[in-house]
Coordinates of C-alpha atoms and ligand atoms in Angstrom, one line a residue:
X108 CA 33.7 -4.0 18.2
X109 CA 32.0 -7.3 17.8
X110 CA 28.4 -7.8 16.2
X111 CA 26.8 -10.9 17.8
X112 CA 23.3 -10.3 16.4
X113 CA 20.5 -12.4 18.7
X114 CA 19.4 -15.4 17.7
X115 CA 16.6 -17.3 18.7
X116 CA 18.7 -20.8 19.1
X117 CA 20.6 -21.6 22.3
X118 CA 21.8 -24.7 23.8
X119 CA 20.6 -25.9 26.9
X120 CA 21.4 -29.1 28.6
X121 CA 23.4 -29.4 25.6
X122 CA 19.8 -29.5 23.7
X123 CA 19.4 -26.8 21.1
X124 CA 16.4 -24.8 21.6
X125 CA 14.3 -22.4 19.8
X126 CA 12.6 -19.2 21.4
X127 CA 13.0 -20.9 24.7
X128 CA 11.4 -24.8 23.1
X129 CA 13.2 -27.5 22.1
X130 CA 13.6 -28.4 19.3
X131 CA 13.3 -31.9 19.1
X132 CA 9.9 -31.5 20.9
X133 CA 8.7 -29.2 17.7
X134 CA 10.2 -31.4 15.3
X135 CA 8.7 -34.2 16.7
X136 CA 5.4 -33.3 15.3
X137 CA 6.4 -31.8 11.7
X138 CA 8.1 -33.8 9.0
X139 CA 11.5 -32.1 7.6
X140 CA 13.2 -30.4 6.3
X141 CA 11.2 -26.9 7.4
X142 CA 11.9 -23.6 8.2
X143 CA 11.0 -22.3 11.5
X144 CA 11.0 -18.3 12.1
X145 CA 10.4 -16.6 15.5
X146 CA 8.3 -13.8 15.9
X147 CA 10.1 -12.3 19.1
X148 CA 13.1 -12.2 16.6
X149 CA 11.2 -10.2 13.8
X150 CA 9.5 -8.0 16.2
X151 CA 13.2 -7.6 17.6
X152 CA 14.4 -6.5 14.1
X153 CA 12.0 -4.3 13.5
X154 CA 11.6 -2.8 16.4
X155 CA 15.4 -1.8 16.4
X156 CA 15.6 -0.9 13.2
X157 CA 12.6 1.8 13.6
X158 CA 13.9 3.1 17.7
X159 CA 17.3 3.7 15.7
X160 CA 15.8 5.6 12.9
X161 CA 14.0 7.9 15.4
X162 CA 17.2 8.0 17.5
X163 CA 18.5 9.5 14.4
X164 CA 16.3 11.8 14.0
X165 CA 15.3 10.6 10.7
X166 CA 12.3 12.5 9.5
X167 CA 8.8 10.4 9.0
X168 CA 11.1 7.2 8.4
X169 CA 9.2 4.7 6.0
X170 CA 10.2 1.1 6.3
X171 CA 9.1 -0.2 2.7
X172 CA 10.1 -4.2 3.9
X173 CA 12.2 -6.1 0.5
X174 CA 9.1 -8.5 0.5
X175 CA 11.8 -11.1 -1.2
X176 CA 14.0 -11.9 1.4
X177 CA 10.7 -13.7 2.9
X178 CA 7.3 -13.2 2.2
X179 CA 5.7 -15.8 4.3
X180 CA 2.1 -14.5 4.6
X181 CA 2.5 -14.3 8.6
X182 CA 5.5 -13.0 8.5
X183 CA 4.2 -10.3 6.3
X184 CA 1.0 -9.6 8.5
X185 CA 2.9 -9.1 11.1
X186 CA 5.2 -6.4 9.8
X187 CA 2.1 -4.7 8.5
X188 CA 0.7 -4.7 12.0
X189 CA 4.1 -3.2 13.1
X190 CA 3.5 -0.6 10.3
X191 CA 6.0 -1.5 7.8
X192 CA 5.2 -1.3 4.4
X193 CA 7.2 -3.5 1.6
X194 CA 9.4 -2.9 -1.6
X195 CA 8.1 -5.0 -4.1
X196 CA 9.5 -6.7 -7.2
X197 CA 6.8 -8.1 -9.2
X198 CA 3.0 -8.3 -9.0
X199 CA 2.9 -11.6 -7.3
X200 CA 5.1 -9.7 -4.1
X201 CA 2.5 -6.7 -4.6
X202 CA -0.3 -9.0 -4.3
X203 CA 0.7 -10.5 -1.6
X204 CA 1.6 -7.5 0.9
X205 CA -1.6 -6.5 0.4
X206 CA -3.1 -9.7 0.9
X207 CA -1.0 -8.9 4.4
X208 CA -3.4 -6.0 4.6
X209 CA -0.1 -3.7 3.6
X210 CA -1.2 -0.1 2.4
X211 CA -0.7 0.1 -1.1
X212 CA 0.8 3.8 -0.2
X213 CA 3.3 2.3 2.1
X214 CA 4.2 0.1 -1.4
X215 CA 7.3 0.7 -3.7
X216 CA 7.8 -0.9 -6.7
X217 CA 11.5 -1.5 -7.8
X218 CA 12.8 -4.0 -10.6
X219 CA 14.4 -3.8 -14.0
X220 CA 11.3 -5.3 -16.0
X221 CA 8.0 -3.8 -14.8
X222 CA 5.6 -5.1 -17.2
X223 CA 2.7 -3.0 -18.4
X224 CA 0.1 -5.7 -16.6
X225 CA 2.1 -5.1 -13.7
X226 CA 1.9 -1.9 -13.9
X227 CA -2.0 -1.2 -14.6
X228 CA -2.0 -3.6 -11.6
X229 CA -0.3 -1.6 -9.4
X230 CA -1.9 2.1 -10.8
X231 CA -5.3 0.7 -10.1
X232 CA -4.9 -0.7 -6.4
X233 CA -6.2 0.8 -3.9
X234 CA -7.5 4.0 -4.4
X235 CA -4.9 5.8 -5.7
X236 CA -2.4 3.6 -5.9
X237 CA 0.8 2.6 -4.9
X238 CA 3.3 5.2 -3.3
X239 CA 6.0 4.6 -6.2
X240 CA 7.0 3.2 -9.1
X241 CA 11.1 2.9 -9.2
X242 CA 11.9 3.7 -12.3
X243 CA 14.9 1.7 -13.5
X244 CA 14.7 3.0 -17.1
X245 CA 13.7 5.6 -19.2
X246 CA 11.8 2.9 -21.1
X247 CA 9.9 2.4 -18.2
X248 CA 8.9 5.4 -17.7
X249 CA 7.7 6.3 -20.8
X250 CA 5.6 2.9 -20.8
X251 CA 4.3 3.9 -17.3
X252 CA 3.2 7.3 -18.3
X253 CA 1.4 5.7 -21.5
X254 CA -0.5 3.1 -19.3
X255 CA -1.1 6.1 -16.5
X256 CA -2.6 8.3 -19.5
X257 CA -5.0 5.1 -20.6
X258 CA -6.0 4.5 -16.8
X259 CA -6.7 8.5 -16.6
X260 CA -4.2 8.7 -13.6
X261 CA -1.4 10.0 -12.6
X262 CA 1.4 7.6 -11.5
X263 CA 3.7 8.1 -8.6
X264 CA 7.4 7.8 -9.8
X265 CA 11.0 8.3 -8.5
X266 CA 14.2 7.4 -10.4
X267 CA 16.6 5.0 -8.9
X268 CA 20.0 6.4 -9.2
X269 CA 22.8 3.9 -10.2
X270 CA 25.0 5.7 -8.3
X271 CA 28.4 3.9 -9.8
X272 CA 29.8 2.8 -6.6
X273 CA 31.2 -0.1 -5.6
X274 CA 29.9 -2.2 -3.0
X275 CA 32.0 -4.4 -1.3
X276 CA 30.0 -7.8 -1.4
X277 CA 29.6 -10.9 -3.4
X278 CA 29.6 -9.9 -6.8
X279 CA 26.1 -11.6 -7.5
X280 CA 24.0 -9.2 -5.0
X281 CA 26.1 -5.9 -6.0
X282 CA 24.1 -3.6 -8.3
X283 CA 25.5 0.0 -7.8
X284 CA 28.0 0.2 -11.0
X285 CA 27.2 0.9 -14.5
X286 CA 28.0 -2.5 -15.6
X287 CA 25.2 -3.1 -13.9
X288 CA 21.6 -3.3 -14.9
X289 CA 20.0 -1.4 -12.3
X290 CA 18.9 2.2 -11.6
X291 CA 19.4 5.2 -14.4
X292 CA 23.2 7.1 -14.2
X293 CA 22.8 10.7 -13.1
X294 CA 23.1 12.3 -16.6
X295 CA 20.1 10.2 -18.1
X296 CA 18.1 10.8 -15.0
X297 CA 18.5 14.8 -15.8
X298 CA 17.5 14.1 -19.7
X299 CA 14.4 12.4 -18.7
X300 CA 13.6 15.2 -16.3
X301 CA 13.3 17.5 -19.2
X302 CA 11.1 15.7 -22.1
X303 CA 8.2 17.4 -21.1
X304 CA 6.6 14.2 -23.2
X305 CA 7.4 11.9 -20.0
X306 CA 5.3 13.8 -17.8
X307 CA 2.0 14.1 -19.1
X308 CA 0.7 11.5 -16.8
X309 CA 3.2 10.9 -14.3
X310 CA 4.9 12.9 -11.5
X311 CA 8.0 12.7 -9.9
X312 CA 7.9 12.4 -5.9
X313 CA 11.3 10.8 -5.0
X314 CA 14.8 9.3 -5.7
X315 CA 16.2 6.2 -4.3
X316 CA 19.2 3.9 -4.5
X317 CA 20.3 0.6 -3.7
X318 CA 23.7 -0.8 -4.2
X319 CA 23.5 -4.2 -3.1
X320 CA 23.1 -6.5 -0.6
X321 CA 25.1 -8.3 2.9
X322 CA 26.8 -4.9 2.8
X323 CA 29.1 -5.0 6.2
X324 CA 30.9 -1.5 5.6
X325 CA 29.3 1.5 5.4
X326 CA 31.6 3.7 2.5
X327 CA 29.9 2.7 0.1
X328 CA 26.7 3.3 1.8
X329 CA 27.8 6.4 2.0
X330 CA 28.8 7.5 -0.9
X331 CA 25.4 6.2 -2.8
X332 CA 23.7 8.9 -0.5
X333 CA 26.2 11.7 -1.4
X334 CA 25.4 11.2 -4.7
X335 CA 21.6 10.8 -4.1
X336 CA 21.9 13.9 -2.3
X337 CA 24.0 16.1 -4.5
X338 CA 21.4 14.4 -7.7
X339 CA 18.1 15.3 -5.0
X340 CA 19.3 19.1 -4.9
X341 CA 20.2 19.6 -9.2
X342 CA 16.6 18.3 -9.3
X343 CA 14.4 21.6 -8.8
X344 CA 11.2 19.8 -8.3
X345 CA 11.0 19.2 -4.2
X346 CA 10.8 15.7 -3.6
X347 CA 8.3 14.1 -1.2
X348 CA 11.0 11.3 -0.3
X349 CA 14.7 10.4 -0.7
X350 CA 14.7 6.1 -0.4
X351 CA 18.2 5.1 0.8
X352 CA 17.4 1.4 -0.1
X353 CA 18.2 -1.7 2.0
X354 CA 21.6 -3.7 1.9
X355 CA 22.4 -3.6 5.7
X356 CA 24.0 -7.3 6.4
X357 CA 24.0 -9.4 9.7
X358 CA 26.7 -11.9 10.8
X359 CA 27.0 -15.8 9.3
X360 CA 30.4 -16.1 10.2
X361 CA 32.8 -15.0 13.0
X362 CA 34.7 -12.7 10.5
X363 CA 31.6 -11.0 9.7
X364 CA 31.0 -10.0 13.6
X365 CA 34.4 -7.9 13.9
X366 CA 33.6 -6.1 10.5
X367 CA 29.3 -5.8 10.7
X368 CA 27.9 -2.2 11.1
X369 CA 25.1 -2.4 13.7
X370 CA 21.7 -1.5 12.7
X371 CA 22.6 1.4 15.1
X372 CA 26.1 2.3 13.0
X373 CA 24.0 2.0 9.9
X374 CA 21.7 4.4 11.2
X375 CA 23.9 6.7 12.1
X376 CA 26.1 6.8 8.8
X377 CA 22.4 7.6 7.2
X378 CA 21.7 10.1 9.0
X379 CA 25.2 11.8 9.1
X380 CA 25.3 11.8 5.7
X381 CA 21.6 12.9 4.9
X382 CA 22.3 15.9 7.2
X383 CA 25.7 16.6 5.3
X384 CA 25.0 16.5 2.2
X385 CA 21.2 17.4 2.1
X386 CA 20.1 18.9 5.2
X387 CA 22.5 21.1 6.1
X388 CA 22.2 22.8 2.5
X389 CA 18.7 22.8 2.1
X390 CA 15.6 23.6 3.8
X391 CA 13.0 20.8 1.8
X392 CA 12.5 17.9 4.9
X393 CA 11.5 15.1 2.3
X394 CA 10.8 11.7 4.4
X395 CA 13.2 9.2 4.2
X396 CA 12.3 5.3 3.2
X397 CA 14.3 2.5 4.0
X398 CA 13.9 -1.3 2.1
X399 CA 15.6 -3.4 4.4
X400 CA 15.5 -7.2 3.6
X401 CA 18.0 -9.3 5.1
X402 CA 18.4 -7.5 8.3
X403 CA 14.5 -7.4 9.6
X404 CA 14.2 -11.7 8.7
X405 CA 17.5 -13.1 8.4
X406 CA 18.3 -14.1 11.8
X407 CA 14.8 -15.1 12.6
X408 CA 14.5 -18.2 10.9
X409 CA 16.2 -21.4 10.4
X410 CA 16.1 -24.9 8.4
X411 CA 15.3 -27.7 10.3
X412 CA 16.9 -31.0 8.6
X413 CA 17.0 -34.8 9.6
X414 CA 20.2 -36.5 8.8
X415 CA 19.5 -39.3 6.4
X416 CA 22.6 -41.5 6.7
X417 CA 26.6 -40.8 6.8
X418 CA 29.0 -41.9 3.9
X419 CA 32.4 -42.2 4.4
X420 CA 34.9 -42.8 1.2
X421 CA 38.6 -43.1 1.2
X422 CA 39.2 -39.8 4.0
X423 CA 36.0 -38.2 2.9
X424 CA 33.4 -37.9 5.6
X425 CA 29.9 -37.2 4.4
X426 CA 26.7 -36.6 6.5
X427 CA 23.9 -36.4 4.1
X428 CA 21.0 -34.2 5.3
X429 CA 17.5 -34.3 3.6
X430 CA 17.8 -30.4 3.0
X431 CA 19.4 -29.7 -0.3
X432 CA 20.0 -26.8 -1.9
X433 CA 16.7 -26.2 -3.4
X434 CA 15.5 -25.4 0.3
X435 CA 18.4 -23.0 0.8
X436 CA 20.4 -21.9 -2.4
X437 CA 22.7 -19.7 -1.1
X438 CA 26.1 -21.7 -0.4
X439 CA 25.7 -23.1 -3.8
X440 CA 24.7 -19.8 -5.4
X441 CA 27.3 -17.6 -3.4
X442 CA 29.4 -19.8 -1.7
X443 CA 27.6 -18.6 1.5
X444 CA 28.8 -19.8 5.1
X445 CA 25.5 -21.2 7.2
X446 CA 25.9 -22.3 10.6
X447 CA 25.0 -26.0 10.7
X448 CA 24.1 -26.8 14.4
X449 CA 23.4 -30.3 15.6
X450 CA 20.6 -30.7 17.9
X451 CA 22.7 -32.7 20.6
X452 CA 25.9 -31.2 22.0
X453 CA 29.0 -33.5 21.6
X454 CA 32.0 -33.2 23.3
X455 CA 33.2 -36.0 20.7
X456 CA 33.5 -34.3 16.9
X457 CA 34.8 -35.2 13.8
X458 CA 35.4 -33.6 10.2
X459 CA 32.4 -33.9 8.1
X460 CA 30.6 -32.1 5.0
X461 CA 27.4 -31.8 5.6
X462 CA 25.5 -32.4 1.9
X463 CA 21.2 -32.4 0.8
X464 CA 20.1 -35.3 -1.5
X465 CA 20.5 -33.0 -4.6
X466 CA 22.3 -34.0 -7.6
X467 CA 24.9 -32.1 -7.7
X468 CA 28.2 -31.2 -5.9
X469 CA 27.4 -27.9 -5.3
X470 CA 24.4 -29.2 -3.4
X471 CA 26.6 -28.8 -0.1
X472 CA 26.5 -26.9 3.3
X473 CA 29.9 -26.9 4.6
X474 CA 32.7 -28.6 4.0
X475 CA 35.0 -30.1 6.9
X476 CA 32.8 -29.0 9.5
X477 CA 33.6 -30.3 13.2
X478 CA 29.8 -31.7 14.1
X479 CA 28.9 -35.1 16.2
X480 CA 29.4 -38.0 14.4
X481 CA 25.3 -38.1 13.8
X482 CA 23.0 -40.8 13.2
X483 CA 20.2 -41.5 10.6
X484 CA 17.2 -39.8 12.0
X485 CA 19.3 -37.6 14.0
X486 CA 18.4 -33.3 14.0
X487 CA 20.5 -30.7 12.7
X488 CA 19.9 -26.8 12.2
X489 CA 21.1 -24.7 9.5
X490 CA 21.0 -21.3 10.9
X491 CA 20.4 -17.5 9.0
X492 CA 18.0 -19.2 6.9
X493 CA 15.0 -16.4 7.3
X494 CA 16.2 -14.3 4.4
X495 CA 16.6 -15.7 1.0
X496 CA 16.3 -19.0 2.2
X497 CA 12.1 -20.0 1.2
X498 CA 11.8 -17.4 -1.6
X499 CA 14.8 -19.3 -3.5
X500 CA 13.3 -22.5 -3.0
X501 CA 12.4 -24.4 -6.4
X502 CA 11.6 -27.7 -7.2
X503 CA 14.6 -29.5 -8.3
X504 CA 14.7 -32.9 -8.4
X505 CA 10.7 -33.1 -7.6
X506 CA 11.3 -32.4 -4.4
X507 CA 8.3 -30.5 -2.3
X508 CA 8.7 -27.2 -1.0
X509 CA 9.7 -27.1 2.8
X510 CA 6.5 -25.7 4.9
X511 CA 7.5 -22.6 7.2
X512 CA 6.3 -22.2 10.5
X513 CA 6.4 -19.0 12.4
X514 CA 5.9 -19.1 16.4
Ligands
LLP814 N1 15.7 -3.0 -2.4 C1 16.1 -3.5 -3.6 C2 15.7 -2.7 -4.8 C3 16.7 -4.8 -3.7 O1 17.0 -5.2 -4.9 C4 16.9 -5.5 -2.5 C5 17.6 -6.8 -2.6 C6 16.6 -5.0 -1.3 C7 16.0 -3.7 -1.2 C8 16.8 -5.7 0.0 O2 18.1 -5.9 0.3 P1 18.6 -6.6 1.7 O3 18.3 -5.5 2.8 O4 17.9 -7.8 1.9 O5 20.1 -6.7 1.6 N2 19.6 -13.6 -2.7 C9 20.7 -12.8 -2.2 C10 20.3 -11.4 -1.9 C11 19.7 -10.7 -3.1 C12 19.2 -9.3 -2.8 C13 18.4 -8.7 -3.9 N3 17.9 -7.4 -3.7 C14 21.2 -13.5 -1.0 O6 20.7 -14.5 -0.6 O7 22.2 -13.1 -0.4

């Protein structure tokens, strides 16, 4: 079964348009490169990924949004209004979801090197604080109940489980082995559960996993929550939640579409396996929260780019864009296919690769690609770029960073 996820570009007239404008019209009034992310899309997203939970029959699903795959201010006010909450990484990300007007406890905060300013921060906001700390080490935790016991409160924790499976994705975003730095294996988890020492200030109200990201296939999906599951009922201490993490991918190539789980499949496999290896042998309901990234912004939002000149050299043909890769990493960080999309139809192509200003070779969006043969000034779209695409921007090269506009 194919996967064509809805996008909000379409040709008409051979003109690409966005949400329904054109695009040259909107470009015509904002210098590029930029990103541009549609609303109807996120709302879209959200909206499906929520229905589908409830489909499920997911009990009180929590969406705790991965504020890093884009955490454009409007695009994070309008999740809250949809009632999302976020997954946070650092204080900056914490700060700004509740800038966003985000309940702190609708907030989780996951990541390898919490530091203890981060974490006063995040004991002290609101009024009691966020929902949970992931706890990625027993380090951590020991630092977290020392700053909790300072504070005179009691912090919120779960473990994340490093469940030691492999995901099948780019080795860069996979973080479910033991070679990797991520979560606590099962074994150390259970130690830490009994140094009475650790829990003076602290208390344990979930577990939660998350083996990687752009996952298309759902085995290994499965298998983290079989062993979240079988950890969840060793643990005697009835958890408030079980967080299954994010990782669900959506399609940048033709490939991916034939081999993509649905946000309906993914559902499914969660709740199939929740009930199998959970429900079904306990009577506990703990709530279930969700940290999707990719799939809630990814297809929302593009780059919009103006072609600064073509080069050609010996059989080389180069259009050279005045994106680069410090607006949109991901080809050069993981070799990542990205639609390019010219803003005029041709019937008339030719073999091109499409490369930024950036100095560097990786600083490329496609090789032999069949575009137009396009002109200085001329528009072209690089598509999937609302996930991953703004929060990776630097500097490089004293280049600005692209605005984003969301309509
Ligand atoms: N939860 C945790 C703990 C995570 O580390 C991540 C992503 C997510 C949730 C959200 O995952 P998503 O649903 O977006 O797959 N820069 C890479 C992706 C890095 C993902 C890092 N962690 C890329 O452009 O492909």
């Amino acid at each position: 079964m194919k996967n064509i996820l809805p996008t909000p570009l379409q040709y008409k007239k051979n003109k690409l348009t966005f949400d329904g404008l054109f695009l040259d019209k909107i470009a015509k009034v904002r210098p590029t490169p930029f990103y541009l992310y549609s609303k109807k899309s996120l709302d879209f997203y959200y909206k499906s990924f929520t229905s589908n939970a409830l489909k499920h029959k997911i009990p009180s699903p929590l969406i705790c949004y991965a504020v890093k795959a884009n955490s454009n201010s409007e695009v994070l006010k309008r999740l809250k209004t949809l009632g999302s909450g976020a997954d946070v990484v650092s204080v900056g990300e914490l700060k700004k979801a509740l800038k966003a007007g985000i309940d702190p406890q609708k907030i989780v905060f996951s990541g390898v090197a919490k530091t203890e300013n981060e974490i006063l921060f995040a004991l002290n906001c609101g009024k009691r604080g966020i929902y949970s700390f992931n706890v990625e080490s027993i380090e951590e935790l020991e630092l977290i109940n020392a700053v909790a016991k300072k504070e005179k409160r009691i912090a919120r924790v779960a473990f994340r489980l490093n469940p030691q499976v492999n995901a099948k994705t780019h080795k860069h975003i996979s973080t479910g082995n033991k070679t990797h730095k991520f979560g606590l294996l099962k074994a150390d988890i259970l130690e830490a559960m009994s140094v009475k020492e650790f829990w003076g200030n602290t208390t344990l109200v979930g577990l939660s996993v998350h083996i990687g990201s752009q996952l298309t296939d759902m085995k290994a999906t499965i298998s983290a929550i079989r062993e979240l599951c079988i950890l969840a009922l060793e643990i005697e201490t009835p958890l408030e939640f079980l967080d299954v993490g994010g990782g669900l991918g959506i399609d940048y190539t033709q490939d991916d579409r034939s081999k993509l789980a649905s946000i309906e499949t993914y559902m499914k496999a969660v709740s199939e396996s929740l009930e199998k290896y959970y429900f079904s042998k306990n009577n506990h309901v703990p709530r279930i929260v969700f940290e999707p990234g990719r799939i809630l912004v990814g297809k929302m939002g593009v780059l919009v780019s103006r072609v600064v000149r073509t080069k050609t050299s010996d059989n080389a043909h180069f259009t050279i864009i005045d994106a680069g890769m410090n607006d949109l990493i991901r080809p050069a960080l993981y070799e990542a296919y990205h639609e390019v999309l010219p803003e005029t139809k041709s019937k008339k192509l030719i073999k091109t690769d499409i490369v930024g200003p950036i100095c560097e070779t990786a600083d490329c969006f496609g090789t032999q690609r069949s575009m137009p043969l396009l002109q200085s000034g001329d528009l072209v779209v690089i598509d999937n770029a609302g996930a991953y695409g703004h929060t990776m921007a630097s500097r490089y090269n004293e280049r600005e960073i692209a605005a984003e506009y969301f309509i």
